[in-house]
Short mmCIF file of C-alpha atoms in Angstrom, two decimals:
data_model
loop_
_atom_site.label_atom_id
_atom_site.label_comp_id
_atom_site.label_asym_id
_atom_site.label_seq_id
_atom_site.Cartn_x
_atom_site.Cartn_y
_atom_site.Cartn_z
CA MET A 1 0.00 0.00 0.00
CA PRO A 2 1.30 3.49 -0.71
CA HIS A 3 2.20 5.63 2.28
CA PRO A 4 0.24 8.79 3.14
CA GLY A 5 1.40 11.68 1.01
CA ALA A 6 3.27 9.38 -1.35
CA GLY A 7 0.68 9.66 -4.12
CA PRO A 8 -0.56 6.77 -6.22
CA LEU A 9 1.51 3.86 -7.34
CA PRO A 10 3.93 4.82 -10.12
CA PRO A 11 2.11 5.64 -13.36
CA PRO A 12 3.66 4.86 -16.71
CA GLY A 13 6.78 6.81 -17.58
CA PRO A 14 6.80 9.57 -20.18
CA GLY A 15 7.45 7.05 -22.93
CA GLY A 16 4.44 4.91 -21.95
CA GLY A 17 6.36 2.11 -20.22
CA ALA A 18 6.87 1.44 -16.54
CA PRO A 19 9.40 3.77 -14.92
CA GLN A 20 12.85 2.22 -14.58
CA ARG A 21 14.06 1.40 -11.09
CA LEU A 22 17.50 1.43 -9.53
CA ARG A 23 18.71 -1.60 -7.58
CA GLY A 24 16.92 -1.41 -4.25
CA GLY A 25 18.20 -2.17 -0.76
CA VAL A 26 21.86 -2.80 -1.63
CA LEU A 27 23.32 -0.02 0.55
CA GLY A 28 23.34 0.10 4.34
CA MET A 29 23.40 3.13 6.62
CA ALA A 30 27.20 2.97 6.96
CA ASP A 31 27.55 2.89 3.16
CA ILE A 32 25.53 6.02 2.53
CA ALA A 33 27.05 7.85 5.52
CA ALA A 34 30.56 7.12 4.22
CA ALA A 35 29.53 8.19 0.72
CA THR A 36 28.03 11.38 2.13
CA MET A 37 31.24 12.30 3.97
CA ALA A 38 33.30 11.36 0.92
CA ASN A 39 31.11 13.78 -1.07
CA VAL A 40 31.85 16.51 1.47
CA GLY A 41 35.56 15.86 0.80
CA PRO A 42 36.97 17.33 4.02
CA ALA A 43 40.60 17.36 2.85
CA MET A 44 39.88 19.01 -0.48
CA SER A 45 37.39 21.49 0.96
CA PHE A 46 39.56 22.39 3.95
CA PHE A 47 42.81 22.61 1.99
CA PHE A 48 41.47 25.21 -0.43
CA GLY A 49 38.92 26.99 1.74
CA PHE A 50 40.35 27.57 5.18
CA ALA A 51 42.84 30.33 4.32
CA PHE A 52 40.04 32.66 3.24
CA LEU A 53 37.87 31.61 6.17
CA ALA A 54 40.64 32.44 8.64
CA THR A 55 41.28 35.77 6.91
CA THR A 56 37.65 36.85 7.31
CA ALA A 57 36.89 35.48 10.78
CA GLY A 58 40.36 35.69 12.32
CA VAL A 59 41.78 33.50 15.08
CA ALA A 60 38.29 32.41 16.13
CA SER A 61 37.50 30.95 12.70
CA PRO A 62 36.57 27.59 14.32
CA LEU A 63 33.47 29.38 15.67
CA THR A 64 32.41 30.11 12.08
CA ILE A 65 32.62 26.39 11.36
CA ILE A 66 30.53 25.58 14.42
CA ALA A 67 27.89 28.10 13.31
CA ALA A 68 27.89 26.57 9.82
CA GLY A 69 27.57 23.06 11.29
CA ILE A 70 24.49 24.13 13.24
CA ALA A 71 22.99 25.75 10.14
CA VAL A 72 23.60 22.63 8.05
CA ALA A 73 22.07 20.48 10.81
CA LEU A 74 18.91 22.59 10.51
CA LEU A 75 18.88 21.83 6.78
CA GLY A 76 19.54 18.20 7.64
CA ASN A 77 16.34 18.14 9.68
CA THR A 78 14.38 19.19 6.59
CA LEU A 79 15.99 16.50 4.44
CA ALA A 80 15.55 13.81 7.09
CA GLU A 81 11.88 14.62 7.66
CA PHE A 82 11.11 14.64 3.94
CA SER A 83 13.02 11.38 3.44
CA ARG A 84 11.14 9.77 6.31
CA ALA A 85 7.84 10.66 4.65
CA HIS A 86 8.74 10.32 0.98
CA PRO A 87 12.17 8.76 0.26
CA SER A 88 13.09 9.27 -3.39
CA ALA A 89 16.11 9.44 -5.68
CA GLY A 90 14.68 12.80 -6.73
CA SER A 91 15.54 14.25 -3.30
CA PHE A 92 14.91 18.03 -3.33
CA THR A 93 13.10 17.89 -6.68
CA THR A 94 10.57 15.43 -5.30
CA PHE A 95 10.17 17.23 -1.98
CA VAL A 96 9.53 20.65 -3.50
CA GLY A 97 7.43 19.26 -6.34
CA LYS A 98 5.12 17.25 -4.07
CA THR A 99 4.48 20.42 -2.06
CA PHE A 100 4.15 23.14 -4.69
CA GLY A 101 3.30 21.22 -7.85
CA PRO A 102 4.91 20.26 -11.17
CA VAL A 103 6.16 23.74 -12.18
CA SER A 104 8.20 23.93 -8.99
CA ALA A 105 9.43 20.36 -9.52
CA VAL A 106 10.77 21.10 -13.01
CA THR A 107 12.28 24.38 -11.81
CA THR A 108 13.99 22.63 -8.89
CA ALA A 109 15.25 19.84 -11.15
CA LEU A 110 16.87 22.39 -13.47
CA LEU A 111 18.34 24.57 -10.72
CA ALA A 112 19.63 21.61 -8.70
CA GLY A 113 21.04 19.89 -11.78
CA LEU A 114 22.77 23.03 -13.04
CA GLY A 115 24.00 24.05 -9.58
CA TYR A 116 25.48 20.66 -8.82
CA ILE A 117 27.07 20.35 -12.27
CA ILE A 118 28.74 23.77 -11.92
CA ALA A 119 29.90 22.95 -8.39
CA MET A 120 31.16 19.54 -9.50
CA ALA A 121 33.13 21.23 -12.30
CA SER A 122 35.18 22.90 -9.57
CA VAL A 123 35.93 19.50 -8.03
CA ILE A 124 36.79 17.92 -11.37
CA ALA A 125 39.20 20.76 -12.16
CA ILE A 126 40.90 20.77 -8.77
CA SER A 127 41.40 17.00 -8.92
CA GLY A 128 43.79 17.44 -11.84
CA GLY A 129 45.17 20.65 -10.37
CA PHE A 130 46.11 18.93 -7.13
CA VAL A 131 47.88 16.12 -8.99
CA GLN A 132 49.84 18.76 -10.92
CA ILE A 133 50.77 20.56 -7.68
CA THR A 134 51.86 17.30 -6.02
CA LEU A 135 53.97 16.05 -8.92
CA TYR A 136 55.64 19.39 -9.42
CA HIS A 137 56.44 19.70 -5.71
CA TYR A 138 58.10 16.29 -5.48
CA THR A 139 59.48 15.69 -8.99
CA GLY A 140 59.59 19.00 -10.82
CA VAL A 141 57.40 17.50 -13.56
CA ASP A 142 54.81 20.06 -14.68
CA LEU A 143 52.28 18.33 -16.93
CA PRO A 144 49.09 20.35 -17.64
CA TRP A 145 46.45 19.78 -15.00
CA ILE A 146 43.72 19.15 -17.58
CA ILE A 147 45.41 15.85 -18.53
CA TRP A 148 45.11 14.59 -14.96
CA THR A 149 41.57 15.94 -14.72
CA LEU A 150 40.48 13.89 -17.75
CA LEU A 151 42.19 10.74 -16.47
CA LEU A 152 40.71 10.97 -12.97
CA THR A 153 37.24 11.81 -14.26
CA GLY A 154 37.38 8.82 -16.59
CA LEU A 155 38.44 6.58 -13.70
CA ALA A 156 35.63 7.87 -11.46
CA VAL A 157 32.96 7.48 -14.15
CA GLY A 158 34.21 3.97 -14.92
CA LEU A 159 33.78 2.95 -11.28
CA MET A 160 30.28 4.45 -11.14
CA LEU A 161 29.16 2.62 -14.24
CA ARG A 162 30.22 -0.69 -12.65
CA GLY A 163 27.51 -0.33 -10.02
CA VAL A 164 26.51 1.70 -6.99
CA VAL A 165 27.88 -0.83 -4.48
CA VAL A 166 31.36 -0.91 -6.02
CA SER A 167 31.62 2.86 -6.50
CA THR A 168 30.22 3.65 -3.04
CA LYS A 169 32.69 1.28 -1.39
CA TRP A 170 35.60 2.92 -3.21
CA ALA A 171 34.38 6.39 -2.23
CA GLY A 172 34.30 5.16 1.38
CA TYR A 173 37.86 3.80 1.12
CA PHE A 174 39.16 7.08 -0.25
CA PHE A 175 37.37 8.96 2.52
CA GLY A 176 38.95 6.70 5.14
CA VAL A 177 42.45 7.49 3.85
CA GLU A 178 41.93 11.26 3.82
CA MET A 179 40.42 11.30 7.32
CA LEU A 180 43.31 9.25 8.71
CA VAL A 181 45.81 11.70 7.21
CA LEU A 182 43.93 14.75 8.47
CA LEU A 183 43.68 13.34 11.98
CA VAL A 184 47.36 12.34 12.13
CA VAL A 185 48.56 15.78 11.01
CA SER A 186 46.15 17.59 13.34
CA VAL A 187 47.10 15.58 16.42
CA ALA A 188 50.81 15.87 15.59
CA ALA A 189 50.52 19.66 15.26
CA LEU A 190 48.70 19.99 18.58
CA VAL A 191 51.22 17.74 20.35
CA GLU A 192 54.13 19.77 18.98
CA HIS A 193 52.53 23.02 20.17
CA ARG A 194 51.19 21.55 23.41
CA GLY A 195 53.04 24.16 25.49
CA HIS A 196 51.32 27.01 23.65
CA LEU A 197 47.75 25.76 23.29
CA SER A 198 45.08 28.39 23.85
CA LEU A 199 41.30 28.71 23.93
CA ASP A 200 41.48 31.93 21.89
CA PRO A 201 40.10 30.23 18.74
CA PHE A 202 36.89 29.50 20.66
CA LEU A 203 36.37 32.94 22.18
CA PRO A 204 33.86 35.20 20.36
CA SER A 205 35.97 38.23 21.28
CA HIS A 206 38.68 36.95 18.93
CA ILE A 207 36.46 36.99 15.84
CA SER A 208 37.77 39.70 13.50
CA HIS A 209 35.24 42.55 13.16
CA GLY A 210 32.72 40.74 15.36
CA PHE A 211 29.52 39.46 13.78
CA ARG A 212 30.45 41.01 10.42
CA GLY A 213 33.59 38.88 10.25
CA LEU A 214 31.67 35.78 11.27
CA ALA A 215 29.00 36.41 8.65
CA ALA A 216 31.54 37.17 5.90
CA GLY A 217 33.15 33.76 6.31
CA PHE A 218 29.86 31.97 6.90
CA PRO A 219 29.06 31.23 3.20
CA LEU A 220 32.40 29.50 2.71
CA ALA A 221 32.01 27.63 6.00
CA VAL A 222 28.63 26.35 4.79
CA TYR A 223 30.18 25.37 1.47
CA LEU A 224 32.68 23.18 3.35
CA PHE A 225 29.69 20.95 4.13
CA VAL A 226 28.15 20.79 0.64
CA GLY A 227 27.58 17.12 -0.09
CA TRP A 228 25.88 16.54 3.28
CA GLU A 229 22.66 15.82 1.32
CA ASN A 230 24.23 12.93 -0.64
CA SER A 231 22.39 10.13 1.15
CA ALA A 232 18.90 11.35 0.20
CA ALA A 233 19.55 10.78 -3.51
CA LEU A 234 20.67 7.20 -2.71
CA ALA A 235 17.37 6.45 -0.94
CA GLU A 236 16.08 4.12 -3.66
CA GLU A 237 19.16 1.90 -3.29
CA THR A 238 19.25 2.02 0.52
CA GLU A 239 17.74 -0.50 2.89
CA ASN A 240 15.05 1.04 5.10
CA PRO A 241 15.61 4.56 3.69
CA ARG A 242 12.93 6.15 5.87
CA ARG A 243 15.15 5.51 8.88
CA ASN A 244 18.66 5.26 7.46
CA VAL A 245 18.74 8.42 5.34
CA GLY A 246 18.08 10.63 8.36
CA ARG A 247 20.61 8.78 10.47
CA ALA A 248 23.25 9.11 7.74
CA VAL A 249 22.53 12.83 7.35
CA PHE A 250 22.86 13.70 11.04
CA SER A 251 25.83 11.43 11.76
CA SER A 252 27.70 12.81 8.75
CA ILE A 253 27.06 16.44 9.73
CA ALA A 254 28.12 15.79 13.33
CA ILE A 255 31.33 13.99 12.35
CA MET A 256 32.24 16.64 9.78
CA THR A 257 31.59 19.51 12.21
CA VAL A 258 33.79 18.02 14.94
CA SER A 259 36.47 17.14 12.39
CA TYR A 260 36.56 20.58 10.77
CA VAL A 261 36.82 22.26 14.18
CA LEU A 262 39.78 20.01 15.03
CA PHE A 263 41.50 20.72 11.69
CA ALA A 264 40.89 24.45 12.05
CA TYR A 265 42.21 24.53 15.61
CA ALA A 266 45.30 22.55 14.61
CA THR A 267 45.97 24.86 11.63
CA VAL A 268 45.54 28.10 13.59
CA THR A 269 47.74 26.67 16.32
CA GLY A 270 50.32 25.49 13.79
CA PHE A 271 50.64 29.09 12.57
CA ASP A 272 51.01 30.35 16.17
CA TYR A 273 47.71 32.26 15.83
CA ASP A 274 49.20 34.48 13.11
CA VAL A 275 46.20 34.84 10.78
CA THR A 276 48.03 37.13 8.34
CA ARG A 277 50.70 34.51 7.69
CA LEU A 278 48.09 31.76 7.57
CA GLY A 279 46.02 33.65 4.99
CA ALA A 280 49.07 34.17 2.79
CA SER A 281 49.78 30.43 2.63
CA PRO A 282 48.41 28.71 -0.53
CA ILE A 283 47.41 25.58 1.43
CA PRO A 284 47.82 26.28 5.18
CA PHE A 285 47.17 22.72 6.34
CA VAL A 286 49.92 21.36 4.08
CA ALA A 287 52.29 24.02 5.44
CA VAL A 288 51.49 22.84 8.98
CA ALA A 289 52.18 19.25 7.90
CA HIS A 290 55.58 20.22 6.45
CA HIS A 291 56.54 21.98 9.66
CA THR A 292 55.27 19.16 11.88
CA LEU A 293 56.03 15.96 9.99
CA GLY A 294 58.85 17.00 7.68
CA ALA A 295 59.37 14.40 4.97
CA LEU A 296 56.18 12.59 6.00
CA ALA A 297 54.19 15.61 4.85
CA PHE A 298 53.72 13.78 1.55
CA LEU A 299 50.88 12.02 3.37
CA THR A 300 48.85 15.24 3.19
CA TYR A 301 49.21 15.22 -0.59
CA LEU A 302 48.02 11.61 -0.57
CA GLY A 303 45.04 12.66 1.54
CA GLY A 304 44.24 15.46 -0.89
CA LEU A 305 44.39 13.11 -3.87
CA THR A 306 42.11 10.51 -2.28
CA SER A 307 39.76 13.29 -1.21
CA THR A 308 39.29 14.58 -4.75
CA LEU A 309 38.68 11.04 -6.00
CA GLY A 310 36.16 10.39 -3.24
CA VAL A 311 34.28 13.61 -4.03
CA LEU A 312 34.30 12.82 -7.75
CA ILE A 313 32.75 9.40 -7.21
CA ALA A 314 30.33 10.19 -4.38
CA GLY A 315 29.29 13.58 -5.78
CA ILE A 316 28.55 12.53 -9.34
CA ASN A 317 26.96 9.31 -8.09
CA SER A 318 24.36 11.07 -5.98
CA GLN A 319 23.84 14.26 -7.94
CA ALA A 320 23.44 12.47 -11.26
CA ARG A 321 20.58 10.55 -9.65
CA LEU A 322 18.62 13.77 -9.30
CA VAL A 323 19.00 14.25 -13.04
CA PHE A 324 18.10 10.59 -13.64
CA ASN A 325 14.94 10.79 -11.56
CA ALA A 326 13.87 13.98 -13.32
CA GLY A 327 14.29 12.19 -16.65
CA ARG A 328 12.42 9.13 -15.38
CA GLU A 329 9.47 11.27 -14.31
CA GLY A 330 9.44 13.39 -17.47
CA LEU A 331 10.66 16.61 -15.87
CA LEU A 332 13.73 16.40 -18.12
CA PRO A 333 14.18 14.47 -21.40
CA SER A 334 13.55 10.73 -20.95
CA PHE A 335 17.11 10.05 -22.19
CA PHE A 336 18.31 10.78 -18.65
CA GLY A 337 15.92 8.20 -17.17
CA TYR A 338 17.73 5.21 -18.72
CA VAL A 339 18.98 2.46 -16.38
CA HIS A 340 21.55 -0.17 -17.36
CA PRO A 341 19.63 -3.46 -17.61
CA THR A 342 22.17 -5.47 -15.60
CA ARG A 343 23.92 -3.10 -13.21
CA ARG A 344 20.82 -0.90 -12.67
CA THR A 345 22.92 2.27 -12.84
CA PRO A 346 21.70 5.55 -14.42
CA ASN A 347 24.42 5.51 -17.09
CA ASN A 348 23.14 8.33 -19.29
CA ALA A 349 22.70 10.70 -16.37
CA ILE A 350 26.17 9.91 -14.98
CA ILE A 351 27.97 10.35 -18.31
CA THR A 352 26.05 13.51 -19.22
CA PHE A 353 26.65 15.00 -15.77
CA ALA A 354 30.42 14.47 -15.99
CA ALA A 355 30.64 15.56 -19.65
CA THR A 356 28.71 18.77 -18.98
CA SER A 357 31.02 19.61 -16.08
CA LEU A 358 34.01 19.15 -18.37
CA LEU A 359 32.40 21.41 -20.97
CA ILE A 360 31.92 24.10 -18.32
CA ILE A 361 35.61 23.83 -17.44
CA GLY A 362 36.51 24.15 -21.12
CA GLY A 363 34.23 27.14 -21.64
CA TRP A 364 35.51 28.86 -18.51
CA GLY A 365 39.10 28.23 -19.63
CA LEU A 366 38.36 29.64 -23.09
CA GLY A 367 36.94 32.74 -21.45
CA HIS A 368 40.24 33.22 -19.62
CA LEU A 369 42.22 32.87 -22.86
CA LEU A 370 40.03 35.33 -24.74
CA GLY A 371 39.58 37.75 -21.85
CA SER A 372 41.49 40.94 -21.18
CA GLY A 373 44.18 39.07 -19.23
CA GLY A 374 44.67 36.51 -21.98
CA GLY A 375 46.14 33.94 -19.58
CA SER A 376 45.42 30.29 -18.85
CA MET A 377 42.97 29.29 -16.13
CA ASP A 378 44.32 28.44 -12.68
CA PRO A 379 42.38 25.40 -11.34
CA VAL A 380 42.63 26.69 -7.76
CA VAL A 381 41.09 30.04 -8.75
CA PHE A 382 38.48 28.24 -10.86
CA PHE A 383 37.62 26.05 -7.87
CA THR A 384 36.62 29.13 -5.87
CA GLU A 385 34.78 30.80 -8.74
CA SER A 386 32.83 27.78 -9.98
CA SER A 387 31.95 26.52 -6.51
CA THR A 388 30.62 29.98 -5.60
CA LEU A 389 28.29 30.17 -8.60
CA GLY A 390 27.11 26.59 -8.06
CA ALA A 391 26.55 27.29 -4.36
CA ILE A 392 24.13 30.15 -5.12
CA LEU A 393 21.88 27.85 -7.16
CA ILE A 394 22.13 25.03 -4.60
CA LEU A 395 21.25 27.40 -1.76
CA LEU A 396 18.10 28.43 -3.65
CA VAL A 397 17.09 24.76 -3.73
CA TYR A 398 17.82 24.41 0.01
CA LEU A 399 15.66 27.51 0.61
CA ALA A 400 12.70 26.13 -1.33
CA SER A 401 12.92 22.80 0.54
CA ASN A 402 12.87 24.50 3.95
CA ILE A 403 9.82 26.54 2.99
CA ALA A 404 8.12 23.41 1.64
CA LEU A 405 8.52 21.16 4.71
CA PRO A 406 5.83 22.65 7.01
CA LEU A 407 3.38 22.99 4.11
CA TYR A 408 3.96 19.37 3.05
CA TYR A 409 3.33 17.95 6.52
CA ARG A 410 0.27 20.12 7.11
CA ARG A 411 -1.22 19.08 3.77
CA TYR A 412 -0.28 15.39 3.49
CA ARG A 413 0.57 14.18 7.02
CA PRO A 414 -1.27 16.49 9.44
CA GLN A 415 -1.46 13.79 12.11
CA GLU A 416 2.37 13.69 12.24
CA PHE A 417 2.93 17.47 12.16
CA ARG A 418 5.13 18.68 15.03
CA VAL A 419 5.66 22.40 15.60
CA VAL A 420 9.38 22.15 16.42
CA ARG A 421 10.50 19.64 13.77
CA HIS A 422 8.23 20.81 10.97
CA LEU A 423 7.93 24.57 11.57
CA VAL A 424 10.48 26.06 13.99
CA LEU A 425 13.57 24.22 12.72
CA PRO A 426 12.79 24.80 9.00
CA ALA A 427 12.19 28.49 9.78
CA LEU A 428 15.59 28.72 11.47
CA GLY A 429 17.09 26.83 8.54
CA THR A 430 15.59 29.37 6.15
CA LEU A 431 17.23 32.21 8.08
CA ALA A 432 20.52 30.32 8.06
CA ILE A 433 20.37 30.06 4.25
CA LEU A 434 19.50 33.73 3.75
CA VAL A 435 22.76 34.84 5.41
CA PRO A 436 25.15 33.18 2.91
CA LEU A 437 22.79 34.05 0.04
CA TYR A 438 23.02 37.72 0.99
CA TYR A 439 26.81 37.70 1.16
CA LEU A 440 27.08 35.81 -2.13
CA ALA A 441 24.70 38.20 -3.89
CA LYS A 442 25.44 41.57 -2.30
CA PRO A 443 26.66 44.37 -4.61
CA GLY A 444 30.25 45.57 -4.82
CA GLN A 445 32.01 42.23 -5.23
CA PRO A 446 34.99 41.89 -7.59
CA ALA A 447 34.64 40.27 -11.01
CA PRO A 448 33.57 37.60 -11.79
CA TYR A 449 31.65 37.29 -8.51
CA ASN A 450 29.70 40.49 -9.20
CA TRP A 451 27.82 38.90 -12.12
CA PHE A 452 27.12 35.56 -10.43
CA PRO A 453 23.84 36.76 -8.81
CA TYR A 454 22.57 37.93 -12.20
CA ALA A 455 23.53 34.60 -13.77
CA ALA A 456 21.65 32.78 -11.00
CA LEU A 457 18.60 35.03 -11.45
CA ALA A 458 18.66 34.41 -15.21
CA ALA A 459 18.84 30.66 -14.60
CA LEU A 460 15.88 30.86 -12.20
CA VAL A 461 13.73 32.84 -14.67
CA ALA A 462 14.62 30.52 -17.56
CA ALA A 463 13.87 27.45 -15.41
CA VAL A 464 10.45 28.78 -14.39
CA GLY A 465 9.62 29.65 -18.00
CA TYR A 466 10.64 26.22 -19.27
CA ALA A 467 8.74 24.54 -16.44
CA ALA A 468 5.53 26.46 -17.18
CA LEU A 469 5.68 25.54 -20.89
CA LEU A 470 6.41 21.88 -20.13
CA VAL A 471 3.55 21.53 -17.65
CA ARG A 472 1.16 23.19 -20.11
CA ARG A 473 2.16 20.68 -22.80
CA ASP A 474 2.03 17.68 -20.44
CA PRO A 475 -0.60 17.97 -17.65
CA THR A 476 0.19 14.41 -16.46
CA LEU A 477 3.45 15.68 -14.91
CA ALA A 478 1.54 16.44 -11.73
CA GLU A 479 0.86 12.71 -11.30
CA ARG A 480 4.44 11.63 -11.98
CA VAL A 481 6.29 13.96 -9.63
CA GLY A 482 7.50 11.83 -6.73
CA SER A 483 5.61 8.79 -7.99
CA VAL A 484 8.56 6.41 -7.51
CA VAL A 485 9.03 6.05 -3.75
CA ALA A 486 12.14 4.25 -2.54
CA ASP A 487 10.45 1.62 -0.41
CA ALA A 488 7.00 1.51 -1.98
CA ASP A 489 5.58 -1.91 -2.73
#
């Protein structure tokens, strides 16, 4: 029997046949939690993000991370409650669409797909960039980073096409290596500086410029956690997703918050609380490792490499499933809804997702060559630029989901509606999203960041227009949105 609010049993797909299903129940809670944390990519995110965070928030930058962890936990409540009621590979698309109707579903599918593809382009580029940095540091060999990017992307896609169990396991292995490295370096740094440890990084009075400094670094601190929503898109392949998705979400956020605070404290301590020197370092955590471990600092490069691979696999795996589900339900072309007949993997969505990210990298690089500077694109700079633009679109999707949760429960599951879980926490989550959105969209930012808000607005308007036309042409979309529930009979 279908669950309350789940809608009818799946109607025929847009092509007239039964909607294709992924392989159900093959992932456990530990699998999707590990994949979620691999998608977060703590080494990669922290390596390239903490210098700016420390520059804006100062010595007490760990407090910014704690604030971001709380904000993401509020978003996690929304995802967990939706997944408990209506687990679906469509994740945010399904949740928003079931609440506000098919136009919102198509709009969310387009914004989420585009936002994640742009954000993943930053990961794909930095994967090759980090290999180039590592090889040059240790051997002097300076092969173009795009070669390594193409090789690593091909490897990641190949693993994903072999099946969700294989690729998820590998993402978990890579995550385990990076976490071990991060923990070893952090503990070693704190032991070496044990005579000079201080609580200054946890005192609000040591935040540069007070609340303004905290808020300025808050968007980047939130971005450190992007990927926390990974497990929801794996719901169809997870055993007991109504319970396990929520558990994976909260456990992942908690582990990442504690870990980031430890890494931040170790890095600030390793630089003797000199934020100016820390901010000038290209990769502060690696600098701390060199000072602390000497020749063994190569382990941090190994952790960075495994991190980028883990994010590539876990990120494309989950985010391509949003595109797949949208194709399966007719929100996007049915081409994306294809499932391999044996491995039950969404091959077309995975390949298209990765290929589009590579095209974005190529287009962005061409813009650098033809621009006023006329230089080649730096993958580290591109990482910041592309991830920022992608984050704006993703935050809009988060915002819509938080607004949708109380309305969904009041409409479809009124007997389960709880004021705190379904109204207060989503309201706080909405406020938490508005802060980074404001700082990402406020006027006066340097190029290219100053045109990102306009690009996001244009994408939103185009998505709404396309959605309205599609729904007018195909009124049955309303029945298909969220029709494939992960554990429906």
